Short mmCIF file of N, CA and C in Angstrom, two decimals:
data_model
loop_
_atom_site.label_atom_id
_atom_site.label_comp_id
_atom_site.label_asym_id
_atom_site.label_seq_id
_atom_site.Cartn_x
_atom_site.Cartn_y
_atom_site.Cartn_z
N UNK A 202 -7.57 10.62 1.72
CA UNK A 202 -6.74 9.81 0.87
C UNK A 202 -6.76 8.35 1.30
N UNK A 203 -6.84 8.22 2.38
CA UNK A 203 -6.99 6.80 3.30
C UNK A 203 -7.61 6.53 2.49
N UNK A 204 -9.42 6.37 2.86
CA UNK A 204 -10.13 5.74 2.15
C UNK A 204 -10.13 5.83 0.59
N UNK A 205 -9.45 6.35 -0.16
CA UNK A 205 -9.58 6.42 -1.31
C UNK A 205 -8.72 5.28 -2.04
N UNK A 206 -7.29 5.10 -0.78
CA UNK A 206 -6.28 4.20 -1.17
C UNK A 206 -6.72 3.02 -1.10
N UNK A 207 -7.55 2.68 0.28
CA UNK A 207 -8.42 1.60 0.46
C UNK A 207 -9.27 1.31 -0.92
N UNK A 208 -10.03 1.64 -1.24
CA UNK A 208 -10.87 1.54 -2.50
C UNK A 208 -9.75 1.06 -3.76
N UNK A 209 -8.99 1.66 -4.02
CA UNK A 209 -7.84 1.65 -4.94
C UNK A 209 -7.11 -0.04 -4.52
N UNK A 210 -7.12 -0.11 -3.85
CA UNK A 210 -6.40 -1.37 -3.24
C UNK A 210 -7.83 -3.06 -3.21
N UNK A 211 -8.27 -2.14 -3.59
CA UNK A 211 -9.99 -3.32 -3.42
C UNK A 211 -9.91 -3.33 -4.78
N UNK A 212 -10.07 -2.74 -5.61
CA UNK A 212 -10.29 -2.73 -6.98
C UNK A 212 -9.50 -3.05 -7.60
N UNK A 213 -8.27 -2.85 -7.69
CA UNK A 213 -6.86 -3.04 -8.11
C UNK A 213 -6.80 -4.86 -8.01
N UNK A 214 -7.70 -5.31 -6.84
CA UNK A 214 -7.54 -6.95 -6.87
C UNK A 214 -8.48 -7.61 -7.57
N UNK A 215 -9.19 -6.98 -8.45
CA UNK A 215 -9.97 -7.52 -9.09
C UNK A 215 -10.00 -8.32 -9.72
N UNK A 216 -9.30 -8.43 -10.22
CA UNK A 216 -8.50 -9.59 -11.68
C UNK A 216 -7.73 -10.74 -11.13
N UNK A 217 -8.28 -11.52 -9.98
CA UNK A 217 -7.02 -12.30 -9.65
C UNK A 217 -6.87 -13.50 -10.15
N UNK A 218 -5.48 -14.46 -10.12
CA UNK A 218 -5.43 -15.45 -10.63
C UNK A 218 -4.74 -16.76 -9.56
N UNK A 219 -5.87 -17.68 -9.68
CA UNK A 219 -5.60 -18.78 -8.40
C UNK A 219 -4.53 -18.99 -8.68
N UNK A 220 -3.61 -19.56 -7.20
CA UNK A 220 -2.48 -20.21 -7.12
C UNK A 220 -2.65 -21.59 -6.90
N UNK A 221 -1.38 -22.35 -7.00
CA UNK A 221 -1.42 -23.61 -6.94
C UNK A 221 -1.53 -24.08 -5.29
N UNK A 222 -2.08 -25.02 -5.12
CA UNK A 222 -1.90 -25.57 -3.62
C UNK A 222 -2.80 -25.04 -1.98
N UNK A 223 -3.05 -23.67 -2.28
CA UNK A 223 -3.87 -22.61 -1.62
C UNK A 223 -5.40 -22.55 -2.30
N UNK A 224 -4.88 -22.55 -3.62
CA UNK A 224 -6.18 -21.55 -4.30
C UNK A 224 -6.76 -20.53 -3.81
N UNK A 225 -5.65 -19.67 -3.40
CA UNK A 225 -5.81 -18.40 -3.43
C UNK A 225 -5.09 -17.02 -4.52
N UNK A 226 -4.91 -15.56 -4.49
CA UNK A 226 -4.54 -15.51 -5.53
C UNK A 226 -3.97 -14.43 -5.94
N UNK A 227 -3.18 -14.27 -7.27
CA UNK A 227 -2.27 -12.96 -7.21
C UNK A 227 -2.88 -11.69 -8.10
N UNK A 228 -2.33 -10.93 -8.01
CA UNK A 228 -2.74 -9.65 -8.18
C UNK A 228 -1.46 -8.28 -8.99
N UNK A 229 -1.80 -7.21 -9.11
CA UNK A 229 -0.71 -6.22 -8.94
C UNK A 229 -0.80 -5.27 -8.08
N UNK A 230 -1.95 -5.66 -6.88
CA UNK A 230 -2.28 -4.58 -5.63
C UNK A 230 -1.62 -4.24 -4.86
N UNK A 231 -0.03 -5.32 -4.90
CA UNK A 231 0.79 -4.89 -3.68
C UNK A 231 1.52 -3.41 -3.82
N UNK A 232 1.69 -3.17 -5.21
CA UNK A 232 2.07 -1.76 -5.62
C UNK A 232 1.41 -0.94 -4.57
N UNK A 233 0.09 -1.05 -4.85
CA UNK A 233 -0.90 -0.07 -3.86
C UNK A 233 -0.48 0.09 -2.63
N UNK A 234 -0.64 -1.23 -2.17
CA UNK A 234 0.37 -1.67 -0.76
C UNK A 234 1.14 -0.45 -0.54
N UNK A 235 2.59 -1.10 -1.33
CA UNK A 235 3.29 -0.25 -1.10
C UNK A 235 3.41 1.14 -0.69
N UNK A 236 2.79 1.46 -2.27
CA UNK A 236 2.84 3.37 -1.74
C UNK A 236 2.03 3.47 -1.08
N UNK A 237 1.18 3.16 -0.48
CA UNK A 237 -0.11 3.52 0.44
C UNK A 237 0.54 4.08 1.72
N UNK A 238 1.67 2.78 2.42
CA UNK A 238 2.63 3.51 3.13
C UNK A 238 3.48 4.69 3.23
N UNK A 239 3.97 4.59 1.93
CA UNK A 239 4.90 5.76 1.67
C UNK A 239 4.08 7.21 1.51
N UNK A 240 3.04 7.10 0.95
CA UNK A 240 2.38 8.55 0.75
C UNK A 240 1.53 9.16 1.72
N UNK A 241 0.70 7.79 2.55
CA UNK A 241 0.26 8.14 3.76
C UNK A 241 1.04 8.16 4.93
N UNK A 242 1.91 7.63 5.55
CA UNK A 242 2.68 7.23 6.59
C UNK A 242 2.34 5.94 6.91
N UNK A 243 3.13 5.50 7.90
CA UNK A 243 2.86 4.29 8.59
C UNK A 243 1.65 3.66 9.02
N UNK A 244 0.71 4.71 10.06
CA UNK A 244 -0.17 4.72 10.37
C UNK A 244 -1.91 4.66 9.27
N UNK A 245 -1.77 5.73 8.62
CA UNK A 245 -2.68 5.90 7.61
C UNK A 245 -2.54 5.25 6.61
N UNK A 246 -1.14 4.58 6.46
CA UNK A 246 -0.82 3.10 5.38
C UNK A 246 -1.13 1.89 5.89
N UNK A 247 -1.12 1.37 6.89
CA UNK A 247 -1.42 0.45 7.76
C UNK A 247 -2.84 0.34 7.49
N UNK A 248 -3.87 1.56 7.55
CA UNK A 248 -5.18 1.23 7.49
C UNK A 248 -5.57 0.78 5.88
N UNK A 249 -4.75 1.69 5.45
CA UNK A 249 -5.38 1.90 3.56
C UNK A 249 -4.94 0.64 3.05
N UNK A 250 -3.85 0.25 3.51
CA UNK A 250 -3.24 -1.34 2.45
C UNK A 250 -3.57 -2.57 3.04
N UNK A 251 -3.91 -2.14 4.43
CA UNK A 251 -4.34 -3.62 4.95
C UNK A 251 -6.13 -3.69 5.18
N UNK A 252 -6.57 -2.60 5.18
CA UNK A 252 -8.09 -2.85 5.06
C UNK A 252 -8.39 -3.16 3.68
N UNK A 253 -7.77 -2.24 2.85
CA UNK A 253 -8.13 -2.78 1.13
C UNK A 253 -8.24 -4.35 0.98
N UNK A 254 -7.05 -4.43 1.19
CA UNK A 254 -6.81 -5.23 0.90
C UNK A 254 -7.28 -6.91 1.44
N UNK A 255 -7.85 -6.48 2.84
CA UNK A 255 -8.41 -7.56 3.26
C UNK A 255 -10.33 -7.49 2.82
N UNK A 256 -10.45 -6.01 2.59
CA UNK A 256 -11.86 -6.12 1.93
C UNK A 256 -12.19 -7.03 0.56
N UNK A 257 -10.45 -6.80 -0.22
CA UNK A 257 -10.98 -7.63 -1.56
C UNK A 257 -10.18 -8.76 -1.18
N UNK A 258 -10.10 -9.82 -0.16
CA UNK A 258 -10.49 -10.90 -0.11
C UNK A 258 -11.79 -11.58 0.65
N UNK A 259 -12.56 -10.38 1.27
CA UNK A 259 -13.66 -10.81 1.55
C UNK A 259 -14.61 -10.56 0.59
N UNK A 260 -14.25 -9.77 -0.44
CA UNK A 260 -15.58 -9.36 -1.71
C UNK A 260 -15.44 -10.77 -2.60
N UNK A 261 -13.91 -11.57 -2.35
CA UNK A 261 -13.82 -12.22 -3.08
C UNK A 261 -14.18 -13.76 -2.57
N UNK A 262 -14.61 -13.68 -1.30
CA UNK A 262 -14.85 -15.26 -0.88
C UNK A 262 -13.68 -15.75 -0.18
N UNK A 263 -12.58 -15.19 0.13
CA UNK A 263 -11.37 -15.93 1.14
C UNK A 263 -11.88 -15.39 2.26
N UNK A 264 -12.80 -15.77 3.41
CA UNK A 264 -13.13 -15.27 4.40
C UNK A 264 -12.51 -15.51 5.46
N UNK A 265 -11.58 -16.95 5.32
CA UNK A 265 -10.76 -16.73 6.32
C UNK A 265 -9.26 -16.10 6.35
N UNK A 266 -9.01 -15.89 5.12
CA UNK A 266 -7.80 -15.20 5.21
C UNK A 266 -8.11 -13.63 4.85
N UNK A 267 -9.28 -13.23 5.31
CA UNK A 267 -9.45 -11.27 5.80
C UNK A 267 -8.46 -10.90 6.76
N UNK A 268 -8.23 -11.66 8.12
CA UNK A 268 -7.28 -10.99 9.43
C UNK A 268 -6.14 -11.16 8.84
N UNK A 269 -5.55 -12.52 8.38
CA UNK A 269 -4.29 -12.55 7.80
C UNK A 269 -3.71 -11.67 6.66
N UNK A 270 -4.64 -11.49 5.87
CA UNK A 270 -4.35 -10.15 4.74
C UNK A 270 -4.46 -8.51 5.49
N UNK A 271 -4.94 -8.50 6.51
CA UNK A 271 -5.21 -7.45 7.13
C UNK A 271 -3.64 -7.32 7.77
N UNK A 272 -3.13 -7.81 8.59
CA UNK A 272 -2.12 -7.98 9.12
C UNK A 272 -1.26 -7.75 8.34
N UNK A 273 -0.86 -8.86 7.14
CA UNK A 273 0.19 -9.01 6.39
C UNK A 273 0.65 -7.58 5.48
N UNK A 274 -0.59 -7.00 4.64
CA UNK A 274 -0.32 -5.61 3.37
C UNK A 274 -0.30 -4.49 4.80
N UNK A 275 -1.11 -4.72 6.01
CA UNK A 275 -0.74 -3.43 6.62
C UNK A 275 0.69 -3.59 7.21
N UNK A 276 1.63 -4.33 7.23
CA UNK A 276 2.45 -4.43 8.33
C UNK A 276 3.43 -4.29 6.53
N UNK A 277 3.26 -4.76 5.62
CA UNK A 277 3.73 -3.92 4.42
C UNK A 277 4.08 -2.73 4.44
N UNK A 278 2.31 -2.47 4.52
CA UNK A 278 2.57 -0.75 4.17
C UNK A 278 3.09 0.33 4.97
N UNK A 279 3.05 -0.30 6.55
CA UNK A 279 3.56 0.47 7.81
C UNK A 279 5.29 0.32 7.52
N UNK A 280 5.56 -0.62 6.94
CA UNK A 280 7.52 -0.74 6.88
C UNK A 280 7.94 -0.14 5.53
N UNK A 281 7.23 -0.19 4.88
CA UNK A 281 7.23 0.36 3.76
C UNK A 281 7.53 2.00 3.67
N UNK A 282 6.47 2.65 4.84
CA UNK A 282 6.82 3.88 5.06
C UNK A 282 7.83 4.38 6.05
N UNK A 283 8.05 3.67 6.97
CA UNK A 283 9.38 3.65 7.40
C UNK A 283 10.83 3.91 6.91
N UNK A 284 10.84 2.29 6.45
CA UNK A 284 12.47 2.79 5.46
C UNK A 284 12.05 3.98 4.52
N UNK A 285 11.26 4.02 3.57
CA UNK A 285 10.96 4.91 2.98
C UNK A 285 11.24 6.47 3.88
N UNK A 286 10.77 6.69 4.89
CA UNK A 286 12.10 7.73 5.44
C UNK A 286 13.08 7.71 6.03
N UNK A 287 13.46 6.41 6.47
CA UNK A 287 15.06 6.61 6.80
C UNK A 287 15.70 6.41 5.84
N UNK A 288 15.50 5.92 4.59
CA UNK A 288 16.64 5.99 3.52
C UNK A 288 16.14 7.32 2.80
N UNK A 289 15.03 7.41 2.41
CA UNK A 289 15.22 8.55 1.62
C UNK A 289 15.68 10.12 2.25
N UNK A 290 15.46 10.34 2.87
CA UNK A 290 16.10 11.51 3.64
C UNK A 290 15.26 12.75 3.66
N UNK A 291 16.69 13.75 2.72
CA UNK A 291 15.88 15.13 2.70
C UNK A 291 15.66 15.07 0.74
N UNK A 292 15.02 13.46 0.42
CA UNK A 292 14.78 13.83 -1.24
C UNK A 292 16.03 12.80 -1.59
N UNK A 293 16.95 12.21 -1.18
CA UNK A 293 17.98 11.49 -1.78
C UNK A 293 17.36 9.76 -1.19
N UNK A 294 17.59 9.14 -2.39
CA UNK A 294 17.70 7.89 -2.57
C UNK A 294 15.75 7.52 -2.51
N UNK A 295 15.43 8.08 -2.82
CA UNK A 295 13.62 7.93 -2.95
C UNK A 295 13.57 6.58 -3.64
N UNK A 296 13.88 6.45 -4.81
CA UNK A 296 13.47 5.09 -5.20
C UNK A 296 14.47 3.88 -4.47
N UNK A 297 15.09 4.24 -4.18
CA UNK A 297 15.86 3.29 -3.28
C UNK A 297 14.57 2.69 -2.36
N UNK A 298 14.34 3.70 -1.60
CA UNK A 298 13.07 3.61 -0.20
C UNK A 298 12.30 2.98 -0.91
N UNK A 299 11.58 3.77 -1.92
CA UNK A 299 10.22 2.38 -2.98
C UNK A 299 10.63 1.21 -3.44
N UNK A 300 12.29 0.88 -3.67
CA UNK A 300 12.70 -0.41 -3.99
C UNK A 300 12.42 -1.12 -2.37
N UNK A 301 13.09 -0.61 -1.50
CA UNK A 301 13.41 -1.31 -0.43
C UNK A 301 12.01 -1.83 0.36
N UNK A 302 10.94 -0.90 -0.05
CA UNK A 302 9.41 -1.38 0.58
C UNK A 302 9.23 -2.33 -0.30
N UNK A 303 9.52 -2.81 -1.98
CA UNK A 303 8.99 -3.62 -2.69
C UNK A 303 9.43 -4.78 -1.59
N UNK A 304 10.67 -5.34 -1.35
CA UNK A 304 11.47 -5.83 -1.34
C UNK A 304 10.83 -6.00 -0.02
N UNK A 305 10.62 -5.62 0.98
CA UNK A 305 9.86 -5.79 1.99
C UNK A 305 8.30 -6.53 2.13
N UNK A 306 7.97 -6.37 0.63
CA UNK A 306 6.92 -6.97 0.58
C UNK A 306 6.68 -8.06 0.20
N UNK A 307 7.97 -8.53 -0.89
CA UNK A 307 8.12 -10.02 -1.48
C UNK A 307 8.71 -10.78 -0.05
N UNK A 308 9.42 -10.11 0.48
CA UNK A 308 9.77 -11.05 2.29
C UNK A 308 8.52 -11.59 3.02
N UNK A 309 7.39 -10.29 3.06
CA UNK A 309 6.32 -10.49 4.15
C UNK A 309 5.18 -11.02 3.21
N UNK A 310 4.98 -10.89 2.17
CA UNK A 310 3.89 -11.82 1.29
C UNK A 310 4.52 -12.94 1.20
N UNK A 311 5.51 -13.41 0.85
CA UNK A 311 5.67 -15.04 0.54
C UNK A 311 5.75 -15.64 2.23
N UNK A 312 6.42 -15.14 3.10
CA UNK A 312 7.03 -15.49 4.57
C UNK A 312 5.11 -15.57 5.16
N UNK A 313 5.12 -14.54 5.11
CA UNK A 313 3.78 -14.16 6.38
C UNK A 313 2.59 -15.40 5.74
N UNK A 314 2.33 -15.10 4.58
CA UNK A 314 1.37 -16.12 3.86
C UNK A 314 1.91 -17.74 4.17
N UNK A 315 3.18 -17.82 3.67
CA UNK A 315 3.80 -19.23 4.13
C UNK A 315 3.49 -19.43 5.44
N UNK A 316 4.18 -18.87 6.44
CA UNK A 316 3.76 -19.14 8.04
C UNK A 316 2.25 -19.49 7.77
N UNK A 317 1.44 -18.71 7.92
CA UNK A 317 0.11 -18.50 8.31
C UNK A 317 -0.31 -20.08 7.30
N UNK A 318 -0.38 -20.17 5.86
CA UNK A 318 -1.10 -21.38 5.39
C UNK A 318 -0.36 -22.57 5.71
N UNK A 319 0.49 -22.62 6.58
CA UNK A 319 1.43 -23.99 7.07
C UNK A 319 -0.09 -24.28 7.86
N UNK A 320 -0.16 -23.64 8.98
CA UNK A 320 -1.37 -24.13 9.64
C UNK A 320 -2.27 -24.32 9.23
N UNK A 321 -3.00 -24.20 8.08
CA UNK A 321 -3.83 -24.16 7.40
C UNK A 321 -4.09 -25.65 6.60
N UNK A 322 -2.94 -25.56 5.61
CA UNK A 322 -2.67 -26.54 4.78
C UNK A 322 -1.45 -27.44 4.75
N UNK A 323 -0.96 -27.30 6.14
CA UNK A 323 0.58 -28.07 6.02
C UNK A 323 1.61 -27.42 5.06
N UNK A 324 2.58 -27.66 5.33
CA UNK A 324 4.14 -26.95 5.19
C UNK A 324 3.81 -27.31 3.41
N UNK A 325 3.48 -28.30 3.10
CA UNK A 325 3.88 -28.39 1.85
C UNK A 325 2.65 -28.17 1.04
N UNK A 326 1.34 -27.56 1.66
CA UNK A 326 0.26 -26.94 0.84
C UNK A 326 1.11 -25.34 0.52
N UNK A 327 1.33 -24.80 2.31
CA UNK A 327 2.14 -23.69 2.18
C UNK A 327 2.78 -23.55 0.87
N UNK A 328 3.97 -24.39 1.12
CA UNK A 328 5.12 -23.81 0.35
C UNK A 328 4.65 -24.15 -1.40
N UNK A 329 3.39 -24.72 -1.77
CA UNK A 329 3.13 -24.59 -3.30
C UNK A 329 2.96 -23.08 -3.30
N UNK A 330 2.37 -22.40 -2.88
CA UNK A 330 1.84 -21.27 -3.09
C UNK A 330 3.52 -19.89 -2.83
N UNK A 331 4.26 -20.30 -2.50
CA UNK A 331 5.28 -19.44 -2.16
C UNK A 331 5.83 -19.32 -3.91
N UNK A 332 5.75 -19.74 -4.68
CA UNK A 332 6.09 -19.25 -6.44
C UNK A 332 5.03 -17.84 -6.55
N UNK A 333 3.77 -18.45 -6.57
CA UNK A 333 3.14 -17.35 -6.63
C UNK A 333 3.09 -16.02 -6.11
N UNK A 334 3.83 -16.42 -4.88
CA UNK A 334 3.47 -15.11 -3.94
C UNK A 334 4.96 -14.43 -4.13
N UNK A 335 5.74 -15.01 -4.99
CA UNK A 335 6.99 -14.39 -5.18
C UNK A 335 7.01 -13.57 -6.31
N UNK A 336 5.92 -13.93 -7.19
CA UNK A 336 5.37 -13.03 -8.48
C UNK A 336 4.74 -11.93 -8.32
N UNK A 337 3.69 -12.14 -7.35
CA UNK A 337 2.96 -11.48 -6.86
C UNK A 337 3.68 -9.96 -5.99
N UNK A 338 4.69 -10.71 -5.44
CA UNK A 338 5.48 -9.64 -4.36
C UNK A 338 6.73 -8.64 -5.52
N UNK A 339 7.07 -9.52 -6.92
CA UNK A 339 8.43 -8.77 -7.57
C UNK A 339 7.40 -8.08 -8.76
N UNK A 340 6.25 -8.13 -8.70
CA UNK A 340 4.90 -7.32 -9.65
C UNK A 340 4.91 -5.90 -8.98
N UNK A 341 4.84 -6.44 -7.55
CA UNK A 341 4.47 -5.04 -6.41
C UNK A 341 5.30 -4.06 -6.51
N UNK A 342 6.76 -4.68 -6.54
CA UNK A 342 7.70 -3.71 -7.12
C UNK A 342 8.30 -3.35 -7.56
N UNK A 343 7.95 -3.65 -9.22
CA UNK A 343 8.24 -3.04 -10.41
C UNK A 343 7.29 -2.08 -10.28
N UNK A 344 5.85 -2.74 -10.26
CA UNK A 344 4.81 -1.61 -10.61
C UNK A 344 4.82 -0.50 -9.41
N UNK A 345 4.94 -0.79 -8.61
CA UNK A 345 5.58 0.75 -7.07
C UNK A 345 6.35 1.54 -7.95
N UNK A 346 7.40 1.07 -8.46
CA UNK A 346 8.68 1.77 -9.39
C UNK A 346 8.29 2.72 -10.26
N UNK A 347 7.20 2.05 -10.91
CA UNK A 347 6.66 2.46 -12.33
C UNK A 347 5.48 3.59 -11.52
N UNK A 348 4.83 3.40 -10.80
CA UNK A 348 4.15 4.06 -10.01
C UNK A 348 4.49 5.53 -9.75
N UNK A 349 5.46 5.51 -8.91
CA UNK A 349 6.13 6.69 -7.78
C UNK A 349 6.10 7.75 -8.60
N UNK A 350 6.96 7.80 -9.72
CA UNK A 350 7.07 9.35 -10.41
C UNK A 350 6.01 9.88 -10.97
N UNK A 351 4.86 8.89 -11.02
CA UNK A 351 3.69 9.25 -11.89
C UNK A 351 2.63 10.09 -10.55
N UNK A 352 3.07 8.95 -9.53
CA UNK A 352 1.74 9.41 -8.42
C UNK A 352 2.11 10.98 -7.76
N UNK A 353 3.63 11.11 -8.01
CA UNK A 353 4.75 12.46 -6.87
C UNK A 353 4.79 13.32 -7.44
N UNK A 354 4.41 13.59 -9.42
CA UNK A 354 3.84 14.73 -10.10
C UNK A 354 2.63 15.69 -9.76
N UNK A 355 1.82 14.25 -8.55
CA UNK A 355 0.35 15.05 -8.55
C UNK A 355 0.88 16.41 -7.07
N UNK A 356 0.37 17.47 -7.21
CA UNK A 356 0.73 18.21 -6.33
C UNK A 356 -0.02 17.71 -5.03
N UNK A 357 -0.89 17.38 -4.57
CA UNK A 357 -1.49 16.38 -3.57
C UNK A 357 -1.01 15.52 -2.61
N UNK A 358 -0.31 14.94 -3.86
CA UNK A 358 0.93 13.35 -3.02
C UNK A 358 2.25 14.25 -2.71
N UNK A 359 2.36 15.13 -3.28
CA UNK A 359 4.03 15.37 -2.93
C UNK A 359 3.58 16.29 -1.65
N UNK A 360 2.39 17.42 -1.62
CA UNK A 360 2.67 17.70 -0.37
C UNK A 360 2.37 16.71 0.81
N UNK A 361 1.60 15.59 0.81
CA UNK A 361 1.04 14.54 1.49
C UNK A 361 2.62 13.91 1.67
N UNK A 362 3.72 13.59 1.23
CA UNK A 362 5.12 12.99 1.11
C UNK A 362 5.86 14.12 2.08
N UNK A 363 5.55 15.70 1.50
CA UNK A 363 6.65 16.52 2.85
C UNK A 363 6.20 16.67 3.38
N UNK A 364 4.83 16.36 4.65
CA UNK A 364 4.37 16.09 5.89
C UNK A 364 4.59 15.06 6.41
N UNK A 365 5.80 15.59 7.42
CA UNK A 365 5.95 14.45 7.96
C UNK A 365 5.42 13.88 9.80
N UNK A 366 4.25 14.76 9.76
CA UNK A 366 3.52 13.63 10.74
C UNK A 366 1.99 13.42 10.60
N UNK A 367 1.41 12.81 11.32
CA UNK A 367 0.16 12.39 10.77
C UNK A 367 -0.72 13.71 11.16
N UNK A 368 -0.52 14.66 11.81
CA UNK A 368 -1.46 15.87 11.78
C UNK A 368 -1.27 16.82 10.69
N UNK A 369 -0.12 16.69 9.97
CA UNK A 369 0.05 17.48 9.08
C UNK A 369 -1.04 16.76 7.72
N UNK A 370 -0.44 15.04 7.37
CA UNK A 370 -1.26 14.93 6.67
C UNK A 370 -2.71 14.66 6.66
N UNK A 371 -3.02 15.01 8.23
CA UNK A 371 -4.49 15.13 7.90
C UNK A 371 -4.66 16.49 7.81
N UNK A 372 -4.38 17.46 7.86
CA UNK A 372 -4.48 18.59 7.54
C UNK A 372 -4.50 18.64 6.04
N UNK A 373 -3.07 18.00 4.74
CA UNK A 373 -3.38 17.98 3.34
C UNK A 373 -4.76 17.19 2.82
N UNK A 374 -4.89 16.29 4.02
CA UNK A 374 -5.89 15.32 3.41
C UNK A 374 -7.50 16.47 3.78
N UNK A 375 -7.61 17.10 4.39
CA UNK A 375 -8.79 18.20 4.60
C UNK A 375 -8.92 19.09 3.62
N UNK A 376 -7.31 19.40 3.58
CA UNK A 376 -7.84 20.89 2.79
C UNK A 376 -7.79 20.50 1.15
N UNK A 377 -7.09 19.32 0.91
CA UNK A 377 -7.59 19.12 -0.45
C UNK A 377 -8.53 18.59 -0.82
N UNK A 378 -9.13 17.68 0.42
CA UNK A 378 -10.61 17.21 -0.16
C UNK A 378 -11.86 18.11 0.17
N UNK A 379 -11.34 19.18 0.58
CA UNK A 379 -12.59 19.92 1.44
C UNK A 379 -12.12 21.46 0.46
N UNK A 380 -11.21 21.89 0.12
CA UNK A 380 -11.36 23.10 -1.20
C UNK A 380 -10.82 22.49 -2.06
N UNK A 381 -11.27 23.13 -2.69
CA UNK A 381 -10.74 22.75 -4.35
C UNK A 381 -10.09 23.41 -4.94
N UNK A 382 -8.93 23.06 -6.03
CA UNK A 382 -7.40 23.24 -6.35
C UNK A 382 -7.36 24.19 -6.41
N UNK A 383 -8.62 24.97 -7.13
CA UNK A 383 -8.58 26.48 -8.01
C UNK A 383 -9.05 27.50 -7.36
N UNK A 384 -9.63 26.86 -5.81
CA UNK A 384 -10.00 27.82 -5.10
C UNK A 384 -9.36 29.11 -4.87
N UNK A 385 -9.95 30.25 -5.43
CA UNK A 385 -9.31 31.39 -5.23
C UNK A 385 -9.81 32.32 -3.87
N UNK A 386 -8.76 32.73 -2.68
CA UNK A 386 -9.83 33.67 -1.54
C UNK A 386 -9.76 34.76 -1.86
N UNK A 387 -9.01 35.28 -2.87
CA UNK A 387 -9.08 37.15 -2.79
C UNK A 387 -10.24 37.16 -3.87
N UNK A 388 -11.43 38.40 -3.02
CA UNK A 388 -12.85 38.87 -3.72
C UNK A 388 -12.35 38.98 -5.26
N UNK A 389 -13.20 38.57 -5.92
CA UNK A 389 -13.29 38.94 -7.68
C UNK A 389 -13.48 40.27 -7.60
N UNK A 390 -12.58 41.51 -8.31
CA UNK A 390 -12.88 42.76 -9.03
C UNK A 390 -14.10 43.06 -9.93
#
């Protein structure tokens, strides 16, 4: 699922649109972001939202901001899955947790990007680009929102959601990519 989220998170940035002051640019990938955490964990979200995501700014020509996007959507998607289980619990307040990772992400995309292009471009190249990245970050989570119930129908993600450590979900992540749904083991009559 990792790499698949990764891919999903590369592609998903395809369409972007320059910002002012940076010329760099927004997207609706932070969604991906998001749940990437929540469905993988911390760890396996960390890789999927921040490698994606720094791959499609290197497919796209921002070569120096690959480490900084690497950093920034994984440290997203790692808090993302966090609160995402301390608020949600045993099943109560779930979209709460997917609000509260959006919301985590409009902090660390406008903040982390601001910090980082101050050095770059001075405080006030920075702060043109903080509109954008505030669009960019309240896109992430509506569309997370709009996301969640669609992705937690698939039987896949929801058992990948009640494993809760990373050996378990590499265990869902094996046995669903390695048999298939309909696999039946009792001999045919």
């Amino acid at each position: 699922y990792t790499r698949k989220i990764v891919g999903s998170v590369d592609v998903y940035k395809d369409s972007p649109d320059t910002t002012p002051g940076t010329g760099g640019y927004i997207h609706p990938g932070d969604a991906i972001v998001i749940l990437s955490g929540i469905i993988l964990g911390p760890a396996c979200g960390f890789l999927a939202g921040g490698i994606g995501s720094a791959l499609a700014d290197l497919a796209g020509g921002y070569f120096f901001y690959v480490p900084i996007t690497l950093i920034i959507k994984g440290l997203i998607s790692l808090l993302s899955a966090v609160i995402y289980r301390k608020v949600s619990g045993r099943g109560r307040h779930r979209y709460l947790g997917v609000a509260l990772g959006g919301i985590t992400d409009i902090v660390l995309v406008a903040g982390g990007y601001f910090f980082c292009e101050s050095f770059l471009y001075g405080i006030g190249g920075a702060a043109a680009s903080i509109p954008a990245n505030l669009i960019q970050g309240v896109s992430g989570l509506a569309i997370s929102l709009v996301l969640y119930p669609v992705l937690t129908a698939v039987p896949d993600v929801r058992k990948m959601l009640a494993a809760p450590d990373i050996r378990q979900k590499v265990f869902c992540f094996l046995s669903s990519a390695y048999v298939p749904a309909d696999f039946d083991t009792k001999e045919k009559a």
